[in-house]
Short mmCIF file of C-alpha atoms in Angstrom, two decimals:
data_model
loop_
_atom_site.label_atom_id
_atom_site.label_comp_id
_atom_site.label_asym_id
_atom_site.label_seq_id
_atom_site.Cartn_x
_atom_site.Cartn_y
_atom_site.Cartn_z
CA MET A 1 103.96 107.96 71.45
CA PRO A 2 106.19 109.55 74.17
CA LYS A 3 105.00 109.08 77.78
CA ASN A 4 105.17 111.65 80.65
CA ILE A 5 107.39 111.17 83.73
CA ARG A 6 107.07 113.30 86.85
CA LEU A 7 110.21 114.39 88.65
CA SER A 8 110.06 115.27 92.37
CA GLY A 9 111.68 118.37 94.14
CA THR A 10 111.84 122.08 94.17
CA ILE A 11 115.10 123.64 93.10
CA THR A 12 116.28 126.35 95.22
CA ASP A 13 119.53 128.38 95.61
CA SER A 14 120.54 126.76 98.59
CA ASP A 15 120.57 123.09 96.66
CA SER A 16 123.85 121.65 96.65
CA PRO A 17 126.08 121.28 93.31
CA GLU A 18 125.92 117.63 93.64
CA LEU A 19 121.94 117.70 93.65
CA ARG A 20 121.84 119.58 90.63
CA LYS A 21 124.17 117.56 88.90
CA VAL A 22 122.20 114.51 89.67
CA ARG A 23 119.11 115.98 88.49
CA ALA A 24 120.81 117.09 85.21
CA GLU A 25 122.18 113.59 84.53
CA ILE A 26 118.64 111.80 85.04
CA LEU A 27 117.05 114.56 82.77
CA TYR A 28 120.01 113.64 80.24
CA HIS A 29 118.76 109.96 80.35
CA LEU A 30 115.14 110.31 80.02
CA PHE A 31 115.24 112.82 77.35
CA LEU A 32 117.31 110.34 75.48
CA GLU A 33 114.97 107.59 75.98
CA GLY A 34 112.14 109.70 74.72
CA TRP A 35 110.13 110.73 77.95
CA ASN A 36 108.21 114.01 78.35
CA ILE A 37 109.19 115.65 81.55
CA TYR A 38 107.20 117.25 84.06
CA ASN A 39 108.48 119.55 86.70
CA GLY A 40 112.03 118.89 84.94
CA ASN A 41 113.11 122.62 86.56
CA GLY A 42 111.74 121.94 89.64
CA ASP A 43 109.34 124.71 89.70
CA GLN A 44 106.08 123.10 90.21
CA ALA A 45 104.22 122.53 93.34
CA ILE A 46 101.68 119.78 94.21
CA HIS A 47 98.77 120.54 96.43
CA LEU A 48 95.74 118.63 97.86
CA TRP A 49 93.45 120.11 95.31
CA ASN A 50 95.68 118.98 92.37
CA ILE A 51 97.54 115.84 93.23
CA GLN A 52 94.90 113.58 91.73
CA ARG A 53 95.25 115.59 88.35
CA LYS A 54 98.87 115.37 88.47
CA ILE A 55 98.68 111.57 88.86
CA ASP A 56 96.22 111.24 86.02
CA GLU A 57 98.50 112.88 83.54
CA SER A 58 101.69 111.25 84.42
CA HIS A 59 102.94 107.67 83.22
CA GLY A 60 105.53 107.24 86.17
CA PHE A 61 107.21 108.94 88.70
CA VAL A 62 110.90 109.67 89.74
CA PHE A 63 111.70 110.75 93.21
CA LEU A 64 115.04 112.32 93.57
CA PRO A 65 117.92 112.78 96.15
CA GLY A 66 117.31 115.71 98.76
CA ALA A 67 113.87 114.32 99.64
CA THR A 68 111.77 117.18 101.16
CA ILE A 69 108.62 117.18 103.25
CA ASP A 70 106.62 117.80 100.04
CA ASP A 71 108.57 114.90 98.30
CA VAL A 72 107.65 112.53 100.94
CA LEU A 73 104.17 113.53 101.07
CA ASN A 74 103.79 113.20 97.65
CA SER A 75 105.55 109.54 97.51
CA THR A 76 103.09 108.62 100.28
CA SER A 77 100.10 109.84 98.66
CA ILE A 78 101.15 107.58 95.28
CA PHE A 79 101.41 104.64 97.92
CA VAL A 80 98.34 104.98 99.15
CA GLY A 81 97.01 105.50 95.93
CA TYR A 82 98.04 101.83 94.86
CA GLN A 83 96.67 100.71 98.19
CA THR A 84 93.10 101.99 97.87
CA GLY A 85 92.94 100.81 94.13
CA ASP A 86 93.32 104.08 92.32
CA MET A 87 93.28 102.47 88.56
CA ALA A 88 94.71 106.04 87.52
CA LEU A 89 98.10 104.70 89.09
CA ASN A 90 97.69 101.01 87.03
CA GLY A 91 101.00 100.09 85.42
CA LYS A 92 102.78 103.37 86.20
CA PRO A 93 106.29 102.79 87.92
CA THR A 94 107.49 104.75 91.01
CA ILE A 95 111.24 105.18 91.05
CA MET A 96 112.95 106.47 94.22
CA MET A 97 116.72 107.60 93.71
CA ASN A 98 118.09 107.26 97.34
CA SER A 99 121.79 108.05 96.69
CA ASP A 100 121.93 110.38 99.63
CA LYS A 101 119.74 108.06 101.94
CA SER A 102 117.41 111.03 102.29
CA TRP A 103 114.74 108.51 101.88
CA THR A 104 115.85 106.08 104.26
CA SER A 105 113.90 107.12 107.23
CA TRP A 106 110.62 107.08 105.11
CA LEU A 107 111.46 103.53 103.81
CA ASN A 108 112.18 102.43 107.46
CA LEU A 109 108.76 103.79 108.34
CA LEU A 110 107.11 101.73 105.67
CA GLY A 111 109.28 98.64 106.77
CA HIS A 112 107.94 99.07 110.19
CA LEU A 113 104.48 99.47 109.60
CA HIS A 114 104.45 96.15 107.09
CA GLU A 115 105.87 94.16 110.30
CA ARG A 116 102.97 95.64 112.26
CA GLY A 117 100.53 94.51 109.85
CA THR A 118 98.74 97.69 108.91
CA VAL A 119 100.66 97.96 105.79
CA SER A 120 100.00 94.42 103.87
CA GLN A 121 102.33 95.32 100.99
CA HIS A 122 106.23 95.36 101.36
CA TRP A 123 107.32 98.51 99.90
CA GLN A 124 109.36 96.59 97.34
CA GLU A 125 106.23 95.52 95.69
CA ILE A 126 105.26 99.21 94.60
CA LEU A 127 108.66 101.02 94.63
CA THR A 128 111.74 100.52 93.08
CA VAL A 129 114.95 101.98 94.78
CA VAL A 130 118.23 102.94 92.98
CA ASN A 131 121.33 104.60 93.31
CA LYS A 132 122.53 105.88 90.10
CA PRO A 133 121.03 108.22 87.40
CA GLN A 134 121.53 105.72 84.59
CA ASP A 135 119.62 103.03 86.68
CA VAL A 136 116.29 105.18 86.33
CA VAL A 137 115.19 104.37 82.72
CA LYS A 138 115.78 100.82 83.16
CA ALA A 139 113.65 100.82 86.19
CA LEU A 140 111.08 102.81 84.48
CA LYS A 141 110.85 99.93 81.99
CA GLU A 142 110.81 97.33 84.43
CA GLY A 143 108.60 98.94 87.35
CA ALA A 144 105.34 99.05 86.25
CA VAL A 145 102.86 98.14 89.28
CA LYS A 146 99.67 96.56 88.48
CA VAL A 147 97.06 97.86 90.83
CA GLU A 148 94.74 94.79 91.23
CA LYS A 149 97.81 93.14 92.68
CA VAL A 150 99.03 95.27 95.42
CA ARG A 151 95.58 97.06 96.52
CA THR A 152 94.61 96.59 100.11
CA HIS A 153 90.81 97.13 99.49
CA GLN A 154 89.44 93.82 97.85
CA LYS A 155 85.73 93.61 96.92
CA ARG A 156 83.71 91.58 99.43
CA ALA A 157 80.04 91.23 100.28
CA LYS A 158 78.80 94.75 101.32
CA PRO A 159 76.53 94.90 104.11
CA ASP A 160 73.81 97.45 104.29
CA SER A 161 74.63 99.98 106.90
CA LYS A 162 72.11 101.97 109.23
CA PRO A 163 72.36 105.52 109.33
CA GLY A 164 72.13 107.60 112.45
CA ASP A 165 69.56 110.16 113.14
CA PRO A 166 70.15 112.92 110.56
CA SER A 167 68.07 115.40 112.89
CA MET A 168 70.63 115.11 115.46
CA LYS A 169 72.10 118.54 116.07
CA GLU A 170 75.71 118.87 114.79
CA PRO A 171 77.99 119.65 117.81
CA SER A 172 79.87 122.90 117.39
CA LYS A 173 83.18 120.99 118.33
CA LYS A 174 84.27 117.85 116.74
CA VAL A 175 87.19 115.75 116.99
CA CYS A 176 88.68 113.87 113.90
CA VAL A 177 90.25 110.51 114.31
CA PHE A 178 92.91 109.35 111.81
CA CYS A 179 93.51 105.62 111.86
CA SER A 180 93.82 102.00 110.52
CA ALA A 181 90.73 100.81 108.93
CA SER A 182 92.16 97.23 108.10
CA THR A 183 93.95 96.05 111.48
CA LYS A 184 92.32 93.22 113.51
CA GLU A 185 94.81 93.86 116.41
CA GLU A 186 92.58 93.65 119.38
CA GLN A 187 94.07 96.27 121.61
CA TYR A 188 93.85 98.42 118.93
CA LEU A 189 90.07 97.85 118.21
CA LYS A 190 89.43 98.55 121.96
CA MET A 191 91.26 101.86 121.53
CA GLY A 192 89.45 103.25 118.89
CA TYR A 193 86.08 102.20 120.40
CA LYS A 194 87.27 104.15 123.61
CA ILE A 195 88.36 106.94 121.92
CA GLY A 196 85.00 106.98 120.15
CA GLN A 197 82.94 106.78 123.40
CA ASP A 198 85.24 109.47 124.96
CA ILE A 199 84.50 111.99 122.31
CA ALA A 200 80.79 111.57 122.55
CA ARG A 201 80.78 111.36 126.28
CA ASN A 202 82.60 115.12 126.57
CA GLY A 203 79.90 116.47 123.90
CA PHE A 204 81.84 116.47 120.89
CA GLY A 205 81.40 115.25 117.40
CA CYS A 206 83.37 112.56 116.16
CA VAL A 207 84.75 112.82 112.43
CA THR A 208 86.18 109.72 110.58
CA GLY A 209 87.04 108.34 107.25
CA ALA A 210 83.42 106.73 107.42
CA GLY A 211 85.14 102.98 107.31
CA ARG A 212 83.46 100.06 108.23
CA THR A 213 86.36 97.94 109.50
CA GLY A 214 89.35 97.87 111.80
CA ILE A 215 89.89 100.74 114.27
CA MET A 216 87.96 103.23 112.18
CA GLY A 217 85.02 101.05 112.42
CA GLU A 218 85.22 100.91 115.97
CA VAL A 219 85.65 104.70 116.68
CA VAL A 220 82.40 105.20 114.91
CA ARG A 221 80.50 102.60 116.77
CA GLY A 222 82.20 103.67 120.08
CA GLY A 223 80.70 107.38 119.45
CA TYR A 224 77.31 106.02 118.12
CA GLU A 225 76.84 103.48 120.96
CA ALA A 226 77.58 106.28 123.36
CA GLY A 227 75.04 108.44 122.02
CA GLY A 228 77.22 110.84 120.03
CA TRP A 229 77.12 112.31 116.48
CA THR A 230 79.31 111.04 114.08
CA GLY A 231 80.27 112.29 110.69
CA GLY A 232 82.56 110.93 107.88
CA SER A 233 83.72 111.08 104.33
CA ASN A 234 84.50 108.45 101.95
CA VAL A 235 85.09 107.76 98.01
CA PRO A 236 83.04 105.56 95.79
CA HIS A 237 85.68 102.73 94.70
CA ILE A 238 86.33 101.92 98.75
CA ILE A 239 82.51 102.56 99.52
CA GLU A 240 81.61 99.91 96.78
CA MET A 241 83.84 97.26 98.21
CA GLU A 242 83.19 97.99 102.09
CA GLY A 243 80.06 99.80 102.41
CA LEU A 244 79.45 102.30 105.26
CA PRO A 245 79.60 102.04 109.12
CA ASP A 246 76.49 102.10 111.14
CA GLY A 247 75.46 105.30 112.95
CA LEU A 248 76.66 107.93 110.80
CA ASN A 249 74.50 111.35 111.33
CA GLN A 250 76.36 112.95 108.43
CA PHE A 251 78.26 111.78 105.57
CA TRP A 252 80.21 113.87 102.88
CA PRO A 253 80.95 111.93 99.79
CA ARG A 254 83.96 112.87 97.68
CA ASP A 255 85.58 111.77 94.42
CA ASP A 256 89.16 110.97 95.69
CA ILE A 257 90.98 110.37 98.80
CA TYR A 258 92.63 113.95 98.64
CA THR A 259 89.35 115.94 99.09
CA ARG A 260 88.18 113.25 101.46
CA MET A 261 90.98 114.38 103.52
CA GLU A 262 90.38 117.95 103.00
CA VAL A 263 86.65 117.95 104.19
CA MET A 264 87.59 116.15 107.17
CA ILE A 265 90.29 118.54 108.03
CA GLN A 266 87.79 121.44 107.43
CA LYS A 267 85.09 119.79 109.55
CA SER A 268 87.11 119.30 112.62
CA ASN A 269 88.74 121.09 115.59
CA ALA A 270 90.96 118.62 116.68
CA PHE A 271 92.97 115.53 115.75
CA VAL A 272 93.65 112.06 117.30
CA ILE A 273 95.99 109.84 115.21
CA LEU A 274 95.85 106.21 116.26
CA PRO A 275 97.77 103.20 115.04
CA GLY A 276 97.44 103.05 111.30
CA GLY A 277 98.94 102.54 107.74
CA MET A 278 100.22 104.75 105.22
CA GLY A 279 96.94 106.47 104.81
CA THR A 280 97.22 107.74 108.41
CA VAL A 281 100.83 108.68 107.67
CA GLN A 282 99.47 110.61 104.82
CA GLU A 283 96.84 112.47 106.97
CA LEU A 284 99.35 113.12 109.55
CA LEU A 285 101.98 114.72 107.17
CA VAL A 286 99.23 116.86 105.87
CA LEU A 287 98.14 118.25 109.28
CA LEU A 288 101.93 118.88 110.26
CA GLN A 289 102.51 120.74 106.81
CA LEU A 290 99.62 122.78 107.52
CA LYS A 291 100.97 123.39 111.02
CA LYS A 292 104.22 124.20 110.11
CA LYS A 293 103.02 126.77 107.17
CA ASN A 294 100.76 128.49 109.87
CA ASP A 295 97.80 127.77 107.79
CA PRO A 296 94.43 129.21 109.07
CA LEU A 297 92.76 125.88 108.55
CA LEU A 298 95.09 124.44 111.42
CA LYS A 299 94.57 127.63 113.64
CA LYS A 300 94.35 126.54 117.19
CA LYS A 301 93.58 122.79 116.27
CA PRO A 302 95.56 120.51 118.24
CA ILE A 303 97.27 117.41 117.01
CA VAL A 304 97.66 114.34 119.29
CA LEU A 305 99.65 111.22 118.21
CA VAL A 306 98.90 108.31 120.29
CA ASN A 307 102.25 106.09 120.13
CA ALA A 308 101.04 103.05 121.58
CA SER A 309 102.70 99.75 122.52
CA TYR A 310 102.61 96.89 120.22
CA ILE A 311 103.49 93.18 120.37
CA LYS A 312 106.77 91.84 118.94
CA ASN A 313 108.15 88.51 119.34
CA GLY A 314 105.75 87.85 122.13
CA ARG A 315 106.83 91.06 124.04
CA THR A 316 105.17 94.04 124.65
CA THR A 317 107.22 96.90 122.94
CA LYS A 318 106.71 100.80 123.28
CA GLY A 319 106.77 103.08 120.30
CA PHE A 320 104.48 102.00 117.53
CA TRP A 321 104.97 105.44 116.16
CA ASN A 322 108.46 105.93 116.59
CA PRO A 323 109.46 105.84 112.90
CA MET A 324 106.95 108.12 112.09
CA ILE A 325 108.34 110.67 114.90
CA SER A 326 112.00 110.14 113.58
CA LEU A 327 110.62 111.30 110.05
CA ALA A 328 108.87 114.26 111.51
CA GLU A 329 112.06 115.12 113.42
CA GLN A 330 114.07 114.93 110.23
CA HIS A 331 111.84 117.46 108.50
CA GLY A 332 111.08 119.80 111.48
CA LEU A 333 107.75 118.82 112.17
CA ALA A 334 107.79 117.06 115.33
CA GLY A 335 106.98 120.28 117.62
CA HIS A 336 103.55 120.65 115.93
CA MET A 337 102.02 117.54 117.75
CA ASP A 338 101.70 116.06 121.13
CA VAL A 339 102.75 112.54 121.68
CA VAL A 340 101.11 110.45 124.25
CA GLU A 341 101.18 106.54 125.00
CA ASP A 342 97.51 105.79 125.29
CA VAL A 343 94.37 107.32 124.69
CA ASP A 344 93.14 107.60 128.43
CA GLY A 345 92.27 111.25 129.28
CA VAL A 346 93.24 112.52 125.49
CA ILE A 347 89.84 113.98 124.97
CA GLU A 348 89.70 115.77 128.48
CA ARG A 349 92.89 117.36 128.01
CA MET A 350 92.11 118.76 124.38
CA CYS A 351 90.44 121.98 126.29
CA LEU A 352 88.28 122.70 123.24
#
């Protein structure tokens, strides 16, 4: 039975003849091996509301040279899907053709976050990078990934959570914090707790991904213990493994990580990005794309990236998010966010 492969990319009149040639060569090799091809003409778009369906209907993914920001977001989403245990990705290879080096900055970001400990997998556990069209078919045959082996979230004893007061009035202004739910780095945990407290003390509601652990868990705890309102969204398979944090006044369950992100954006008036992994990268990319497109959903909603320091070889080094900033600059997105080095005064300066 033929399998379905999904190609990345959108073909435009400005595309170079070389990129068109590469796409044609890959199409030739895939057809020869009996693959059915989605987006062969480069005329299909993927959005938050349909990305899960696109993943479900495909048996593998090939990302081509000439990476656009849409391609980067889609590849990030697939990577996050493997991490979070999306069984719709089980056994499905992801191939990246980097002959023009347009994927290098994204791969560098993945490597950096792996070194920092916010991405537990090395990207080579999930992705196969090739440079020649004829290598794509071989990589598809050999690159199948078993979700159980690479996912970050492992099932453990689920503690009971204590909900917050459901009658507490929902604030008119809410700040969403995107961050890691896995890191145990003490300086980042303290940062999360402080931003949660600052949000509450300034009279704003705090929106998160409703994670119990890592920085995310500390953000919720900080807001809750400061007497603030907290709300969040999460998906069943992560809740089953980790449980929910204490103190949530409202919870918006969603079926997948994409609609989870969507409701968090809809509910919030501003966004703070703390140290995180590829889930945090995915969330920031979505925000920056919406800003660039002047989407009404992000109108007058500030984005603040906290480019904190980190410890490397026993020394404090600035710029946790430097590779992310470089990626944003490459794709013309850096001007849509403010960058600071710590959380002090971030909430007070937002002028919501």
